[in-house]
Each structure stands twice: as C-alpha cells, then as structure tokens.
C-alpha cells in the first residue's frame, strides 16, 4: 500500500466507522464530503471498504421504514459507484439485490413499494450508476446467469416510469432501463451499437426473453396523455428504438445456407432421431423453453407482434413539441434501415411517418426525415425499389379512402399530417423517370376517381358569401371568396395548394385535368376551379395545361353565370280579391313588348280564363332560384377570374395571344357591383398588367384604349350586351386620364340616351355606375381651385359678451341725432328739403344717361361641365326610383357632381331647383340608408347654394329631421357599446343627422329663432345616458353654433342649464349693467353637466 493510499485510508476510516456504528444523515453527509475530496484512484482501490457499511445497513432490518436514512445511504453509495469501476461480482450482486428490494413489493400494484419519491429516485440513480460502471467481465456474467434479476430490475424501472408522476423520477427510471439493457448512450456508440460483439449477443439473448413486456410498458409511457412536457416522451421513445432495433436488427437474422442433397438426407435423419428419443427430462425441456431460439420464424413472429408498438407511436406524429417528432423520426429511420426484413409489417407505417414528417415546419425534423427517405430509396436495389413503390402506391390509395373522414374532423394537427403524407407520397411517386410511377397508378379508373374525389373533398368550400359591394374592402392579395370548409388553418390550406401544384407538374396532369373538366361541365362545383387554379399555379405545369384551363373558363356559358336571385310571385292578398274562386286577378299573364315606335312599350294580357289554373311562370335564365345558388355562382365567378390571373402570371409573355380575348372579360368583373367579384377582377387585372410588362393597370388600359372604346361602342348597340359595355366603360374611365376624354364624350352621350329608354331600364344600375365613375374622374382630372382663405381659429379668439350691447347703444345715439333737424342742418350746412331735391335730380340724370356699349357675352361652359350638367339632370329623375340601390347611386352621383359646378352659379341654381322636389320626397321615406345619402346631398346643396334653398329647407326638410332626432333619442337611450343598436342602420342615421346639422345651420345662415329648433332637438343627446359617439357629436354641434351665433347658443344653454348662479357683469363706462341670474356653464341636471362643460372646454369635476 503506497503512502497516498495509506493517508487516504487513515482519513476515511473514522468516517466509515461512524457510518457503520451510527448511521445518520450527518454521518452520511460527512462521508460524502470526505469521499468527494479523494482521488478516483484511491476510491477505486478502497471501493469495497467504502461500500461495506452501506451494503450492511441496507441488508439489515434495523433501518426498515426509515426512508430518509435509506435515501441518504443510497445516495452515498451512488457517489462512490460513480467514481469507480466495480471489480467484484459478489459486491455487485449485493448492491443490486439490496437496493432493488427497497422499492420492490410484490403485494402492491406494479410491484412497487409504497415509499417516498425521493427514495425511488435515489434507487434508480444508484442502480444506473452501478450498471454504467460495472466491469465488462462481470456484465457478461450477469447477463449470462442473472437474467431473472435483471428482468426484475427492468420491470421495476419501467413501472416506475409508467406509474409515477414526478418527471425527474420517470427520467431516471428510463435511464435505469437503458443501463440494465446495455443500451444506455454511455455504453453504445454514436450509431447505437454495442462495441463488443460478444457482449451484444448476450444482451440480445437476454432482451429476446423480456422484449414484449419491456416495450409494452415503454409504449404506455410514451403515449400517456398526462405526460408533462416532452422530456419523458423523448426518453421513452429513445429507449424503445434502442432496445427494439438492437434486438431486431437484420444482421442478427440467421442466414439461410444453400441447399444440397446431404441437407435433405440430414433432415430425414434428424426426424428419425426425434422419433427414437421422444422422452426427455421435464427439467431440460423447461430450460430449453426458457431460452427462446431466435430463428427466422421467431423474427417473423416478433416482427408481426411488434407492429403494435409502431402503430401506438403513430399518435406522436402530431405531438406539439418538435423534439418528440424528431425522436419518432429517429425510431422510424432505424426501423426502416436496420430492421427492414425483421420488421417487415412495420415498413409501410414507418415510411408513412417519415414521408409525412419530411414536411414538418421545423427544419430539424423535416431535414432528417427527407434525408432518411432519400437514403432508403438510394440504397434499395431495383427489385426492392419496385416493391417499395408498389407498396407506396397501395398505401396512397388506402390513405385517399380515409382522407375525407380525417378532414371532416376537428383535429387540425391530424389534418395537416394527412395532407403532409399525401404531399410526400406524390413527391416520391413523381420522379424523374418516364413513365412516372404516379402515371401508372392513376391509369386505373378507380384510382383516378379516388384521387379526384379526395382533392375535391379537401377543397370543399363554404359559399355563404357577402354579395353586395361597399361594406368593407379586403385586400386583393388574399382570396376572401376561398373559404375552405374543412381546412381551418393556413398551414393546411398551403399544403393543399402544394399538393395541387405538384399534380400540375406531374406527367399525368393532363389526365387529371380531363377528369376535372368533364366533372366541371356536369355539376359546376366550386371546388373544381379551385383545384385547377392551384394545379395551374404549380411551378412545373406545362403551357398546354394552362391554355386548356383558360379555354374552359372563358366559354360563354361558363363565364357568364347568373348572380341575382329571381323574385317569385307573391301570394294573392285580400286587397286584390276576397275569394279566389270568384275572382282571381292572377288568372292571366301580363307582359310587355316593344311597341311600333322607338321607345314605346305595349302591355298585353294572355291566357285569360278560369277553366284551368295558370301554369307556373317560366324561370328566368338570368336569375338564380335561391340565394344559395347565387352565392355558389359568385364563388365560381371569383375563382375563374382568379384563375385567369394565375394563368397570366404563369405564362408571362406567352399570354399575349389571349390578352384581347380576356381583357374585356376581366374588366367586366372589375366593374361588377358585387364586392368579391370586383376584387377578383382587380387581382386578375393586375396580373394581366404584370404579364404584359406594364408598370401599372393604368399603363395597360392606356396601351389598349382604342380597343376598349371600340368594344364599348359595339356593345352599347346591342341591348343584351349593354351592361357589359357599361362595366367596361366604368373601369376604363377609372384607370385612364384626361387624354381619352374626347373618346368618352360620344360614349357617355350614348349612355345618356339609353338611360331614358324604358326598354333599357334593367341596366339602370349600370348606367348610374358609369355616371358616377365619369363624375369622379372629371373631378380628379379637373380639380377645383380653393379660393377661400384659411379661416382663423375662432374658438381661440376672445369673445366680448357685451360687444353687441355697446353697438346697440351707439346706434341709438346716432339715430337720435339724425332725428333732430336742427343739429343735422348745422352739421351738413343744408336743409332737409334741399338734400331731397338733389337726390331726385341725380336719379333723373341716371335714367337719361344711356350707355350704348355692347355688353360682353358670357363665356360658354367647358364641354366636360356641359356633359356633367346633363348627367346630373338625368340622375335627378332617378332619385324617386322604386329600387333602393338605384336611388342611393343616383344621390351619390348628384352629391359627387354638384361641387364641380361651384364656379358656374347660373347652371348650379337651376339644377338645385330641379333636384329639390324629388329630394324632399326622399326625406319622407323610412329607409335609413336612403336618408343618410339624402342628408349628404342636402348638406352639399346647402354649402353650394347657401340661402337659395333656405325657406324651402326650413319649411319642408328641417322639421322632419328635428322630429326624427327627437323620436330616435329614446331608441338610443342607454345603448352602450355592446348593444345591438350600435350596429343598426338607425344608429348610423343618427350619427349622420347630428353631423349634418351644424353644417346646415351655418351654410343656410339660420336666424336665431330657427336655430332654437335645431338646438332643442340636440339637447337630449348631451345626456350621459346616450352613446358616447352621439354625445361627442352633440358637443361639436353646440361648439359650431357658438362660433356661428354666440348669443343665441349662449342664451339657449343658459336656459338648458337652469341654475341659480349669478353672473357679475364687467364695469362699463357707457352703461350700468345688472347681474344676470343663471349661467350656461353648469347644468342643474347632472346627466348634462359633463357635456355642457366640454362645450366651453371647462374642467370636469
């Protein structure tokens, strides 16, 4: 014994003696501290001496139930084992048995003793340290002779991992399992191999007898739904593939020797010997049965049984943490590459998992899986590759059968996995060879049907779209008409687009397109153009494929689908007849036909009689029978228009032959009154401009202006095609400049003529849309010059309350002077009679003074103003239209066009007079949307014509506005932000009316008595019980009135506040003023007080 060892022994011996004699937490802590200071060589030499006290106490019954002391002893023993290589087999057996008994109890569930988690954790770490630091010779002996003991330790470990809740304890138990099976990372290489072949063979022999139980328990740990975090799942999956792939690796499979005549002879000889020696000892028979012989049959049976493990791990393919999916990919890769023959039943499953995870969002997962799949196919021979591709094709169509069921589910992760798997299948089967494997698979009719049906089910759409235009305008970059019913996440939708794109570049894309087009001609399903569009968007789709889709879309019966719902015949009411059997007013047909003269209409009645009921009305081919059909057609229109844009982008310069065929079609979509159709057309128009190399849509329109004007002129001459011409014209004007104005004058005049023709009445909305676009373009091309000087901030100016009073006193003094003749004659030097004679003489001279100069003629108005006046006069006839949409659009045209006549008063005032009559009628309607637009037009007219409409407005319109505001104040009372009333049309009308009143008061120059009526109707909106936006508008109203007529507003608010405060007047030399009782600054009604103070910008207390 050397000197260092003696010295160390002398220092550690007293500590060991204390532990031996009196084991306690303090003595064990001292032992741990001293051992930590020793060198590893010293601990290696003294290991048996150091471990003897611990082994002795753990085997005794004196510390039974003393769990804390047991934990301390086990922890101290672990510290020693981590520093040494165990060199005694007997000591190893004592430690293994004594420590294992602390947590083993065959009377408890799972055979786990009811001890604290800390003790179990310490036991697992101690047993792991023992197995990791065991000498190679003793490990081989242990594996050879103590398989039951190892099986017991593994059984306890996996059940701790399965039944316990503490994560650190479960992780240590899983490490203990890998240590006892010699598959721990410290005992294997980077490729999961045991370096020593002999030791590996013994480990496999041991594992083959306990494999089902171990893997079943580990499977339960991995798939447990209550696993906190991901570490336990990752560790359990790692343990599974380390144990399974070590046992089932292909290189351990017995090799089949080549057959010979001697082998056949040996078979018969062995069979005869078996017949002679039938009797064997029962002990030897049981011994032989305890050791399974790993023959080819055993591997086939085990591979079949272990498929259950692979299937159970399928649930982890959609785990939320990427490390779990990464470890599952490692398991699948090892089974695929190392256990190809032995785990043959699991091959389709693991290949599916790898293919699906190759599309994972995390590169750590997707890259690993993609490389594993590529490596597998690269290493496979021709025969194996052919068999694998056959299996893939079979699995593909099996998966397609179940895809609709998976998509009709709420599990988004499962949907994404299924789509990833389908995409991976297609990528593998669309290889560089010719013919492609996918082409061969889809040559079967049933397979093609399954693929198309699954794609259409995945692209199932919700067609309940908003039809009318104007509420909100989404971005054209998105596709708001594509609302997929089953795919509820952007990742799933993107994966479906990738699938369609891959099919578009496949060799069999034309075959798939044949099926889709044929189906599209039969049923007009919305999913079909969506799939075709995404196939066309694929990077490898051929030009002929794109042209076929485009030709299908632009067919007239396909492109022009009805978008309006036909109104059915209303039932007979009592106003029409009391008894249908006596008199039926619907017993004949009434229709209208063109008369003999242009513009004349003749009404005729046919099928008059009571002998037979009138047949059902023929359905209008340009109308839809239901709203659902109209929404479906709208979705189809949007998808086809979007498809034109996609194809234009893909073809680029090659799209030029189709430009003139599709340009007008797309412009019709842009000019549609339906918002989604308009957006789809706008996106397609931008795509056409990009494909043609134009910088913008305006450049595209300018380059083809002659073609547009020619098309519009031709179509306007055809009554059935005039609406299309009007839509094109609207868009051309919107994206053009003043340079094409001369071309537009003739076209607009044609539209003006047709708009008054009753035969063209059905296109009235389109006419009005053209007028609105023309007016907006004129105002943009010829902006008005603002000649008004910017007004100062009136509210900041100091207002003198007594200025009017002082002016009144001064005027009275001057009047008194004028009434005094004597003072007046002294100042002027003339009498009153002399001044009157001079005035009469001057008046006669002015009459005789004749000026023979010719007055200069008034300059004619510009042509664009003349056309606009004609348009506005025409639109005034449509204000009283029965169709609400047409009325709103006519009011909008007038509201937008009148400001352009601001500097042409002679033309403006007669037009205002012409508009007034039908506008007043519109204020009697009960439709809030129409009233809002009428209010806007009234404000514009008041701003332009000032007091020209004052008397008529005060008599005919303002009382109705005041009355409606009084009435609606009760409806909005106590309607907070969450109330349904805030989203109603009536509330929007209240907002519009309160915003319009101050403008009307100032523009019309209302006097004090007329202002009083306006202020009274707004008083109720100062209450804090009204919605906040209405309160703010009421405050703004009174601020505006204070700026306009301070005295009237001040007096009204003083009466409204009704307080007893005294306002002291300032000292004035000209007059002595008395105090005023009552001020407008603080309301007696507390509901009004806060808003009253806001009017005067006072602090709210």
Coordinates of N, CA and C in Angstrom, one line a residue, residues 17-163:
X17 N -16.2 4.2 10.0 CA -16.6 3.6 11.3 C -17.9 4.2 11.9
X18 N -17.9 5.6 11.7 CA -19.1 6.2 12.3 C -20.4 5.8 11.5
X19 N -20.2 5.7 10.2 CA -21.4 5.3 9.4 C -21.8 3.9 9.7
X20 N -20.8 3.1 10.0 CA -21.1 1.7 10.3 C -21.7 1.5 11.7
X21 N -21.2 2.3 12.7 CA -21.7 2.2 14.0 C -23.0 2.9 14.2
X22 N -23.0 4.2 13.7 CA -24.2 5.0 14.0 C -24.6 5.7 12.7
X23 N -25.3 5.1 11.8 CA -25.7 5.7 10.5 C -26.8 6.8 10.8
X24 N -26.5 8.0 10.2 CA -27.4 9.1 10.4 C -27.2 10.0 9.2
X25 N -28.1 11.0 9.0 CA -27.9 11.9 7.9 C -26.6 12.7 8.1
X26 N -26.2 13.1 9.3 CA -25.0 13.8 9.5 C -23.8 13.0 9.1
X27 N -23.8 11.7 9.6 CA -22.6 10.9 9.3 C -22.5 10.6 7.8
X28 N -23.6 10.4 7.1 CA -23.5 10.1 5.7 C -23.1 11.4 5.0
X29 N -23.5 12.6 5.4 CA -23.1 13.8 4.8 C -21.6 14.0 4.9
X30 N -21.0 13.7 6.1 CA -19.6 13.8 6.3 C -18.8 12.8 5.4
X31 N -19.4 11.6 5.3 CA -18.8 10.6 4.4 C -18.8 11.1 2.9
X32 N -19.9 11.7 2.5 CA -19.9 12.2 1.1 C -18.9 13.3 0.9
X33 N -18.8 14.2 1.9 CA -17.8 15.3 1.8 C -16.4 14.7 1.7
X34 N -16.0 13.8 2.6 CA -14.7 13.2 2.5 C -14.4 12.4 1.2
X35 N -15.3 11.7 0.8 CA -15.1 10.9 -0.5 C -15.0 11.8 -1.6
X36 N -15.7 12.9 -1.6 CA -15.6 13.9 -2.7 C -14.2 14.5 -2.8
X37 N -13.4 14.5 -1.7 CA -12.1 15.0 -1.7 C -11.0 14.0 -2.2
X38 N -11.4 12.7 -2.2 CA -10.5 11.7 -2.6 C -10.3 11.6 -4.1
X39 N -9.1 11.1 -4.5 CA -8.8 10.9 -5.9 C -9.5 9.6 -6.3
X40 N -9.8 9.6 -7.7 CA -10.5 8.4 -8.2 C -9.7 7.1 -8.0
X41 N -8.4 7.2 -8.1 CA -7.6 6.0 -8.0 C -7.7 5.5 -6.5
X42 N -7.8 6.4 -5.6 CA -7.9 5.9 -4.2 C -9.3 5.3 -4.0
X43 N -10.3 5.9 -4.5 CA -11.7 5.4 -4.3 C -11.8 4.0 -5.0
X44 N -11.1 3.9 -6.2 CA -11.1 2.6 -6.9 C -10.5 1.5 -6.0
X45 N -9.4 1.8 -5.3 CA -8.8 0.8 -4.5 C -9.6 0.5 -3.3
X46 N -10.3 1.5 -2.7 CA -11.0 1.3 -1.4 C -12.5 1.1 -1.6
X47 N -12.9 0.8 -2.8 CA -14.4 0.7 -3.0 C -15.1 -0.3 -2.2
X48 N -14.5 -1.5 -2.0 CA -15.2 -2.4 -1.2 C -15.3 -2.0 0.3
X49 N -14.3 -1.4 0.8 CA -14.3 -0.9 2.2 C -15.3 0.2 2.3
X50 N -15.3 1.1 1.3 CA -16.2 2.3 1.4 C -17.7 1.8 1.3
X51 N -17.9 0.8 0.5 CA -19.3 0.4 0.3 C -19.8 -0.6 1.3
X52 N -18.9 -1.2 2.1 CA -19.3 -2.2 3.0 C -20.3 -1.7 4.1
X53 N -20.1 -0.5 4.7 CA -21.1 -0.1 5.7 C -22.5 0.1 5.1
X54 N -22.5 0.6 3.9 CA -23.8 0.9 3.2 C -24.5 -0.4 2.9
X55 N -23.8 -1.4 2.3 CA -24.4 -2.7 2.0 C -24.9 -3.3 3.2
X56 N -24.2 -3.3 4.3 CA -24.6 -3.9 5.6 C -25.9 -3.3 6.1
X57 N -26.0 -2.0 6.1 CA -27.2 -1.4 6.7 C -28.4 -1.6 5.8
X58 N -28.2 -1.6 4.5 CA -29.3 -1.7 3.6 C -29.9 -3.2 3.6
X59 N -29.0 -4.1 4.0 CA -29.5 -5.5 4.1 C -30.1 -5.8 5.4
X60 N -29.9 -5.0 6.4 CA -30.4 -5.2 7.7 C -31.8 -4.7 7.8
X61 N -32.5 -5.1 8.9 CA -33.9 -4.7 9.1 C -34.0 -3.5 10.1
X62 N -32.9 -3.1 10.6 CA -33.0 -2.0 11.6 C -33.4 -0.7 11.0
X63 N -33.1 -0.4 9.8 CA -33.5 0.8 9.2 C -34.7 0.7 8.3
X64 N -35.5 -0.4 8.5 CA -36.7 -0.5 7.8 C -37.7 0.6 8.2
X65 N -38.3 1.1 7.2 CA -39.3 2.2 7.3 C -38.6 3.6 7.5
X66 N -37.3 3.6 7.7 CA -36.6 4.9 7.9 C -36.2 5.4 6.5
X67 N -37.1 6.0 5.8 CA -36.9 6.2 4.4 C -35.9 7.3 4.1
X68 N -35.8 8.3 5.0 CA -34.9 9.4 4.8 C -33.4 8.8 4.9
X69 N -33.2 8.0 6.0 CA -31.9 7.4 6.1 C -31.6 6.5 5.0
X70 N -32.5 5.7 4.5 CA -32.3 4.8 3.4 C -31.9 5.6 2.2
X71 N -32.6 6.8 2.0 CA -32.3 7.6 0.8 C -30.8 8.2 1.0
X72 N -30.5 8.5 2.2 CA -29.1 9.1 2.4 C -28.0 8.0 2.1
X73 N -28.3 6.8 2.5 CA -27.4 5.7 2.3 C -27.3 5.4 0.8
X74 N -28.4 5.3 0.1 CA -28.4 5.0 -1.3 C -27.6 6.1 -2.1
X75 N -27.8 7.4 -1.6 CA -27.2 8.5 -2.3 C -25.7 8.4 -2.1
X76 N -25.3 8.1 -0.9 CA -23.8 8.0 -0.6 C -23.2 6.8 -1.4
X77 N -23.9 5.7 -1.5 CA -23.4 4.6 -2.3 C -23.3 5.0 -3.8
X78 N -24.3 5.8 -4.3 CA -24.2 6.2 -5.7 C -22.9 7.1 -5.9
X79 N -22.6 7.9 -5.0 CA -21.4 8.8 -5.1 C -20.2 8.0 -5.3
X80 N -20.1 6.9 -4.6 CA -18.9 6.0 -4.7 C -18.9 5.3 -6.0
X81 N -20.1 4.8 -6.4 CA -20.1 4.0 -7.7 C -19.8 4.8 -8.9
X82 N -20.2 6.1 -8.8 CA -19.9 7.0 -10.0 C -18.4 7.2 -10.2
X83 N -17.6 7.0 -9.1 CA -16.1 7.2 -9.2 C -15.3 6.0 -9.5
X84 N -15.9 4.8 -9.6 CA -15.2 3.6 -9.6 C -15.7 2.7 -10.8
X85 N -14.9 1.7 -11.1 CA -15.3 0.6 -11.9 C -15.4 -0.6 -11.0
X86 N -16.7 -1.1 -10.9 CA -16.9 -2.2 -9.9 C -16.2 -3.4 -10.3
X87 N -15.3 -3.9 -9.4 CA -14.4 -5.0 -9.7 C -14.7 -6.3 -8.9
X88 N -15.9 -6.3 -8.3 CA -16.3 -7.5 -7.5 C -17.7 -7.9 -7.9
X89 N -17.8 -9.1 -8.4 CA -19.1 -9.6 -8.8 C -20.1 -9.8 -7.6
X90 N -19.5 -10.3 -6.5 CA -20.3 -10.5 -5.3 C -20.8 -9.2 -4.8
X91 N -20.0 -8.2 -4.7 CA -20.4 -6.9 -4.3 C -21.5 -6.3 -5.2
X92 N -21.3 -6.5 -6.5 CA -22.3 -6.1 -7.4 C -23.7 -6.7 -7.2
X93 N -23.7 -8.0 -6.9 CA -24.9 -8.7 -6.7 C -25.6 -8.2 -5.4
X94 N -24.7 -8.0 -4.3 CA -25.3 -7.5 -3.1 C -25.9 -6.1 -3.2
X95 N -25.2 -5.2 -4.0 CA -25.8 -3.9 -4.2 C -27.1 -4.0 -5.0
X96 N -27.1 -4.8 -6.0 CA -28.2 -4.9 -6.9 C -29.4 -5.4 -6.1
X97 N -29.2 -6.4 -5.3 CA -30.4 -7.0 -4.6 C -30.8 -6.2 -3.5
X98 N -29.9 -5.6 -2.7 CA -30.3 -4.8 -1.5 C -30.9 -3.5 -1.9
X99 N -30.4 -2.9 -2.9 CA -31.0 -1.6 -3.3 C -32.3 -1.8 -4.0
X100 N -32.5 -2.9 -4.8 CA -33.7 -3.1 -5.5 C -34.8 -3.5 -4.6
X101 N -34.5 -4.1 -3.5 CA -35.5 -4.5 -2.5 C -36.2 -3.4 -1.8
X102 N -35.5 -2.2 -1.9 CA -36.1 -1.0 -1.2 C -37.3 -0.5 -1.9
X103 N -37.5 -0.8 -3.2 CA -38.6 -0.3 -4.0 C -39.5 -1.4 -4.5
X104 N -39.2 -2.6 -4.2 CA -39.9 -3.8 -4.7 C -40.8 -4.3 -3.7
X105 N -42.1 -4.5 -4.0 CA -43.1 -5.2 -3.2 C -44.1 -5.8 -4.0
X106 N -44.1 -7.2 -4.0 CA -44.9 -7.9 -4.9 C -46.4 -7.9 -4.5
X107 N -46.7 -7.3 -3.4 CA -48.1 -7.2 -2.9 C -48.8 -5.9 -3.4
X108 N -48.0 -5.0 -4.0 CA -48.5 -3.7 -4.4 C -48.8 -3.7 -5.9
X109 N -49.6 -2.7 -6.3 CA -49.8 -2.6 -7.8 C -48.5 -2.2 -8.5
X110 N -48.2 -3.0 -9.6 CA -47.0 -2.7 -10.3 C -45.8 -3.3 -9.5
X111 N -46.0 -4.0 -8.4 CA -44.9 -4.5 -7.5 C -44.0 -3.4 -7.1
X112 N -44.5 -2.2 -6.8 CA -43.7 -1.1 -6.4 C -44.0 -0.8 -4.9
X113 N -43.0 -0.7 -4.1 CA -43.2 -0.4 -2.7 C -43.7 1.0 -2.5
X114 N -44.5 1.1 -1.4 CA -45.1 2.4 -1.1 C -44.1 3.2 -0.3
X115 N -43.1 3.8 -1.0 CA -42.0 4.6 -0.4 C -42.0 5.9 -1.0
X116 N -41.3 6.9 -0.4 CA -41.3 8.3 -1.0 C -40.6 8.3 -2.3
X117 N -41.0 9.3 -3.1 CA -40.4 9.5 -4.4 C -38.9 9.8 -4.4
X118 N -38.4 10.5 -3.3 CA -37.0 10.7 -3.2 C -36.2 9.5 -3.1
X119 N -36.7 8.5 -2.3 CA -36.0 7.2 -2.2 C -36.0 6.5 -3.6
X120 N -37.2 6.4 -4.2 CA -37.2 5.8 -5.6 C -36.2 6.5 -6.5
X121 N -36.2 7.8 -6.5 CA -35.3 8.5 -7.4 C -33.8 8.1 -7.1
X122 N -33.5 8.1 -5.8 CA -32.1 7.7 -5.4 C -31.8 6.3 -5.8
X123 N -32.8 5.3 -5.7 CA -32.5 3.9 -6.0 C -32.3 3.8 -7.5
X124 N -33.1 4.5 -8.4 CA -32.9 4.5 -9.8 C -31.5 5.0 -10.2
X125 N -31.1 6.1 -9.6 CA -29.8 6.7 -10.0 C -28.7 5.8 -9.5
X126 N -28.8 5.1 -8.3 CA -27.8 4.2 -7.8 C -27.7 3.0 -8.7
X127 N -28.8 2.4 -9.1 CA -28.7 1.2 -10.0 C -28.2 1.6 -11.3
X128 N -28.5 2.8 -11.8 CA -27.9 3.2 -13.1 C -26.4 3.4 -13.0
X129 N -26.0 4.0 -11.9 CA -24.5 4.2 -11.8 C -23.8 2.8 -11.6
X130 N -24.4 1.8 -11.0 CA -23.9 0.5 -10.8 C -23.7 -0.2 -12.2
X131 N -24.7 -0.1 -13.0 CA -24.7 -0.8 -14.3 C -23.7 0.0 -15.3
X132 N -23.7 1.3 -15.2 CA -22.8 2.0 -16.1 C -21.3 1.8 -15.8
X133 N -21.0 1.5 -14.5 CA -19.6 1.4 -14.1 C -19.2 0.0 -13.7
X134 N -20.0 -1.0 -14.2 CA -19.7 -2.4 -14.0 C -18.6 -2.9 -14.9
X135 N -17.7 -3.7 -14.4 CA -16.6 -4.2 -15.2 C -17.2 -5.1 -16.3
X136 N -16.5 -5.2 -17.5 CA -17.1 -5.9 -18.6 C -17.2 -7.4 -18.3
X137 N -16.3 -8.0 -17.6 CA -16.4 -9.4 -17.3 C -17.6 -9.7 -16.5
X138 N -17.9 -8.9 -15.5 CA -19.0 -9.1 -14.6 C -20.3 -8.8 -15.3
X139 N -20.3 -7.9 -16.3 CA -21.5 -7.6 -17.0 C -21.9 -8.8 -17.8
X140 N -20.9 -9.5 -18.5 CA -21.2 -10.6 -19.3 C -21.7 -11.8 -18.4
X141 N -21.1 -11.9 -17.2 CA -21.5 -13.0 -16.3 C -22.9 -12.7 -15.8
X142 N -23.2 -11.4 -15.5 CA -24.5 -11.0 -15.0 C -25.6 -11.3 -16.1
X143 N -25.3 -11.0 -17.4 CA -26.2 -11.2 -18.4 C -26.4 -12.7 -18.7
X144 N -25.4 -13.5 -18.4 CA -25.5 -14.9 -18.7 C -26.2 -15.7 -17.6
X145 N -26.0 -15.3 -16.4 CA -26.5 -16.1 -15.2 C -27.6 -15.4 -14.4
X146 N -27.8 -14.1 -14.5 CA -28.8 -13.5 -13.7 C -29.8 -12.7 -14.5
X147 N -30.4 -13.4 -15.5 CA -31.4 -12.8 -16.3 C -32.7 -12.5 -15.5
X148 N -33.1 -13.4 -14.6 CA -34.3 -13.1 -13.8 C -34.1 -11.8 -12.9
X149 N -32.9 -11.6 -12.4 CA -32.6 -10.4 -11.6 C -32.7 -9.2 -12.4
X150 N -32.0 -9.3 -13.6 CA -32.1 -8.1 -14.5 C -33.5 -7.8 -14.9
X151 N -34.3 -8.9 -15.2 CA -35.6 -8.7 -15.6 C -36.5 -8.0 -14.5
X152 N -36.2 -8.4 -13.3 CA -36.9 -7.8 -12.1 C -36.5 -6.3 -12.0
X153 N -35.3 -6.0 -12.2 CA -34.8 -4.6 -12.1 C -35.5 -3.8 -13.3
X154 N -35.5 -4.3 -14.5 CA -36.1 -3.6 -15.6 C -37.6 -3.5 -15.4
X155 N -38.2 -4.5 -14.9 CA -39.6 -4.5 -14.6 C -40.0 -3.4 -13.7
X156 N -39.2 -3.3 -12.6 CA -39.5 -2.2 -11.6 C -39.2 -0.8 -12.2
X157 N -38.2 -0.7 -13.0 CA -37.9 0.6 -13.6 C -38.9 1.1 -14.5
X158 N -39.4 0.2 -15.4 CA -40.4 0.6 -16.4 C -41.7 0.9 -15.7
X159 N -42.0 0.2 -14.6 CA -43.3 0.5 -13.9 C -43.2 1.8 -13.1
X160 N -42.0 2.2 -12.6 CA -41.8 3.5 -12.0 C -42.0 4.6 -13.1
X161 N -41.4 4.4 -14.3 CA -41.6 5.3 -15.3 C -43.1 5.4 -15.8
X162 N -43.8 4.3 -15.6 CA -45.2 4.3 -16.1 C -46.2 4.8 -15.1
X163 N -46.0 4.5 -13.8 CA -47.0 4.8 -12.8 C -46.7 6.1 -12.0

